[in-house]
XYZ file of C-alpha atoms in Angstrom:
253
model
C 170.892 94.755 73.770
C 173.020 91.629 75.038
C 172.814 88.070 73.590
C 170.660 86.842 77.195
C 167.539 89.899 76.581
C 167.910 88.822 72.959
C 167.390 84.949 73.741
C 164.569 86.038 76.302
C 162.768 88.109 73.364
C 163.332 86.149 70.466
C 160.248 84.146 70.505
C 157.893 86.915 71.063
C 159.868 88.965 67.987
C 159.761 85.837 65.612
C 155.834 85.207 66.351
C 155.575 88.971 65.449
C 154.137 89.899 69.178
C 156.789 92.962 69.666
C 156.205 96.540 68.299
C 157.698 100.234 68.510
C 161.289 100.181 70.151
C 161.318 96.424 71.696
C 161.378 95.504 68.058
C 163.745 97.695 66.872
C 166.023 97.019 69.204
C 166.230 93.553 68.569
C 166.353 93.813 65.098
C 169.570 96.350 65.826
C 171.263 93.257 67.337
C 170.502 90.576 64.910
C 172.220 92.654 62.436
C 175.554 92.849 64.445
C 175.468 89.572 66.168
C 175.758 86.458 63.712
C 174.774 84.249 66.350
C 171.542 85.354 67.375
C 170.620 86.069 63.640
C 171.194 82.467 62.650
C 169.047 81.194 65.888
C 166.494 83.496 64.687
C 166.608 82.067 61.135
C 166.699 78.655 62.375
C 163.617 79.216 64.358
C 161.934 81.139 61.754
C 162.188 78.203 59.083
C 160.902 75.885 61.427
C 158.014 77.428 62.225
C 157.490 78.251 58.366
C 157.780 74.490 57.319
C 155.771 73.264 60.458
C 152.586 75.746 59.098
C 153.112 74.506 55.155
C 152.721 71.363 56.559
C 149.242 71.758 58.630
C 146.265 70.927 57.536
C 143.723 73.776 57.742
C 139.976 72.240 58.004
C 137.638 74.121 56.133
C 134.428 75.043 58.294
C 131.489 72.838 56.900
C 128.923 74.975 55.245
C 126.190 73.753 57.126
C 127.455 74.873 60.085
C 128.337 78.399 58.472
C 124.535 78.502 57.249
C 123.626 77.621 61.291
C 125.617 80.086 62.830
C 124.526 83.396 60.220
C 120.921 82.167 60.452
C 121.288 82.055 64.214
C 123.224 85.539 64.663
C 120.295 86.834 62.349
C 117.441 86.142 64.253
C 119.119 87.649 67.385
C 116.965 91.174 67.957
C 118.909 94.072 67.707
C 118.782 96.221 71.157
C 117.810 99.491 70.835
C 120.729 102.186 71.379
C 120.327 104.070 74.887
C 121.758 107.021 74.920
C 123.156 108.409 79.172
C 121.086 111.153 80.927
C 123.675 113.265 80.358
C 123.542 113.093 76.481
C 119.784 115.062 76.788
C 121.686 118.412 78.358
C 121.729 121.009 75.456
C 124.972 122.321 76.224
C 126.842 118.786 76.451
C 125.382 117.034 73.367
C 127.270 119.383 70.798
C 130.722 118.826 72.411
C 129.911 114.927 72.844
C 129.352 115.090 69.637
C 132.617 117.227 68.192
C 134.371 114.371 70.934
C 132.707 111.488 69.133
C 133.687 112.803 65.912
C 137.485 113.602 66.167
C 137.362 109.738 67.868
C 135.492 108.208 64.837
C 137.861 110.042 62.612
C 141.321 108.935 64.507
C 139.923 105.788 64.484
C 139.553 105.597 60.820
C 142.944 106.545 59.782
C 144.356 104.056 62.581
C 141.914 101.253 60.416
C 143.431 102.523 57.419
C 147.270 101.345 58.637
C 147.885 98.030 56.786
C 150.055 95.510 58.857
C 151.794 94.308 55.987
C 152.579 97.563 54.329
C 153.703 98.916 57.779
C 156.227 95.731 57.900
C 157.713 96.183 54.195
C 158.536 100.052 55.173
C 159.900 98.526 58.414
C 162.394 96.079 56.449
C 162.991 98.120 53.596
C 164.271 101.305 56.455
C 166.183 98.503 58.680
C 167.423 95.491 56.212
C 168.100 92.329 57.928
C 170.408 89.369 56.602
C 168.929 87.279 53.390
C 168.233 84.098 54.087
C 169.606 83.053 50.463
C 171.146 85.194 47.932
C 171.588 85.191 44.383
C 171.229 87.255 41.127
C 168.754 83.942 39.858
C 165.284 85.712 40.774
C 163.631 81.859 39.962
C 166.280 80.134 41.779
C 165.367 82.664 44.920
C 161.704 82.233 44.341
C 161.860 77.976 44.223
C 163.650 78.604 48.006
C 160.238 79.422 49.365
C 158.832 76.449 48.061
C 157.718 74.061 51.415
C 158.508 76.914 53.623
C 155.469 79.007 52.691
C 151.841 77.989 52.190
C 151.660 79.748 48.643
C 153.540 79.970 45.719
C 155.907 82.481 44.937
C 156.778 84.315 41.646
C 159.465 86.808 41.340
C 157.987 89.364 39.544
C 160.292 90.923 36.500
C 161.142 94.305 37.111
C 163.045 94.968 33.513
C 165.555 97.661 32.740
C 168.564 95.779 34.128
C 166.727 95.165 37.393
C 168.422 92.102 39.301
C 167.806 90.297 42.532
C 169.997 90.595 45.204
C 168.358 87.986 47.756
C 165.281 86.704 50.306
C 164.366 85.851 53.270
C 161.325 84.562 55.521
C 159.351 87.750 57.559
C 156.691 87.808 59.603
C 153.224 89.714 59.065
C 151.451 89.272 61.937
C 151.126 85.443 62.692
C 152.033 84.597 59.105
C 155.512 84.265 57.438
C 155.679 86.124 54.185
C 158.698 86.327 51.352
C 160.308 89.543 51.087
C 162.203 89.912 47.926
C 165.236 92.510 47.484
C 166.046 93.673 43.937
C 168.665 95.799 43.168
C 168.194 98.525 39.883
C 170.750 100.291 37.533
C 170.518 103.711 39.054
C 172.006 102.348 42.550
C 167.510 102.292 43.945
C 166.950 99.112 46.218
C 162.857 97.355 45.377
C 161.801 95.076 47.580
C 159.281 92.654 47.148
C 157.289 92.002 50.106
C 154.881 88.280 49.022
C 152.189 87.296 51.324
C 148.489 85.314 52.043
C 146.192 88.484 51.570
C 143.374 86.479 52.505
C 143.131 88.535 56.058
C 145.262 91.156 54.996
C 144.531 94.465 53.894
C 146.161 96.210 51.106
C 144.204 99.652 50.627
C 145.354 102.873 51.301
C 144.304 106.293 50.494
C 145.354 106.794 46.509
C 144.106 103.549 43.545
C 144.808 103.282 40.551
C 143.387 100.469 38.001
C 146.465 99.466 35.346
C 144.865 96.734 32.951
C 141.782 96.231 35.055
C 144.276 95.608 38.090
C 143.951 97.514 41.790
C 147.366 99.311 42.772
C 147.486 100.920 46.073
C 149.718 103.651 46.160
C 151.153 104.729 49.423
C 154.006 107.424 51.069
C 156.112 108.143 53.941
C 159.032 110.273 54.091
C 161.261 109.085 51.368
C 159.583 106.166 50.304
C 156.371 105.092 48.600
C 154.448 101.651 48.611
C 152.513 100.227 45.771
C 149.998 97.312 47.005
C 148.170 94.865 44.636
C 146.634 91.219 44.123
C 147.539 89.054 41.612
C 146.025 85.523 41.384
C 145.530 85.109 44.862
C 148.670 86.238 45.780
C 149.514 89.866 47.573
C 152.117 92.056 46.876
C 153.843 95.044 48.791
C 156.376 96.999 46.369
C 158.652 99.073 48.903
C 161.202 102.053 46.994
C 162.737 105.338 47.495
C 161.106 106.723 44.219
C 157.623 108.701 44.094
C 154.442 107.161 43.538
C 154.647 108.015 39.721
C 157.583 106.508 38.989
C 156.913 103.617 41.453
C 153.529 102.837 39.459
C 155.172 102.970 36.400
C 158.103 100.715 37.942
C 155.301 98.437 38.908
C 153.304 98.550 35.725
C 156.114 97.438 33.436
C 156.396 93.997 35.393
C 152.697 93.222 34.908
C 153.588 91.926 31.506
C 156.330 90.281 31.954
């Protein structure tokens, strides 16, 4: 990819609209091209200080009450089935069809956005936007650029940050934390608004009354959780028992 389908693309990839292979290949040349990388985190910080900056109206309950009472006392149309579904020999394979559909569509439900995009920068890392061994000094350079606070969690056992940046998950920028342990392993940190965001996956565990979502892919696991209103995506190439345990020593720190 050139500079000129980077510039045409950039938008789209910074409001988090491109997927699959139009986003890798961007991503593939913002790492090699300083230029487009520092438009890109330019743009990215804008946007991020224009949103901590708007004010987001609550909808007045009243009005919440109004619209659930009217929604309720809509009557719920009875389900009419085709013609077609009466023929003996057709209803069981509808029905196998239906099911394999019902199924897929379950597992697709199951995909988290934000877990898909801390894989997707942990596989491909992109430039920090600061950098630093000083995980509170990292953490304060969210502050104004993100509409939540950010803690860097303590990882322990000689653990240190390496850096941060701004991502997107979805419409919403997120911190993404790297850290950087003793035995060479890379943990990345991947903060974020899990107010319309979900976390679960197909393995929880409760450590100390607390959710973790446990997660893998070839080579690397994921371990999800909440923690005061804050979400948390913990990206490594370790298994999910050591990542848990990784995970479970920073609770009480």
């Amino acid at each position: 990819m050139r500079c000129a389908e980077a510039n045409a693309t950039v938008q789209a990839y910074i409001d988090g609209e491109l997927d699959g292979v139009d986003r890798e290949s961007i991503e593939r040349h913002l790492v090699g091209c300083p230029g487009c990388s520092r438009r890109v985190h330019v743009q990215t910080r804008f946007r991020a200080a224009v949103r901590a900056h708007l004010h987001r109206p609550e909808v007045p309950f009243t009005l919440r009450r109004r619209i659930e009472e009217t929604l309720g006392s809509q009557p719920i149309a009875p389900r009419r089935w085709p013609a077609w579904m009466s023929m003996p020999r057709i209803v069981p394979a509808a029905a196998a069809v239906f099911l394999i559909v019902a199924i897929t569509g379950t597992v697709r439900q199951r995909n988290s956005m934000v877990r898909e995009q801390s894989v997707r920068s942990y596989i491909k890392p992109m430039p920090m936007d600061v950098t630093g061994s000083d995980c509170g000094s990292i953490a304060s350079w969210f502050q104004g650029r993100l509409e939540f606070p950010v803690h860097a969690p303590a990882l322990g056992g000689g653990a240190t940050c390496q850096g941060g940046r701004l991502v997107n998950v979805g419409e919403r920028p997120a911190a993404y934390l790297v850290y950087l342990r003793p035995d060479g392993h890379r943990v990345t940190y991947l903060v974020f608004d899990p107010r319309d965001q979900s976390i679960e996956s197909r393995e929880r565990r409760v450590v100390n009354g607390r959710e973790i979502y446990l997660d893998t892919g070839p080579g690397i696991s994921t371990a999800a959780y909440r923690d005061r209103g804050i979400g948390y995506v913990v990206t490594a190439d370790y298994d999910e028992d050591t990542l848990a345990r990784l995970v479970t020593t920073s609770f009480g720190r």
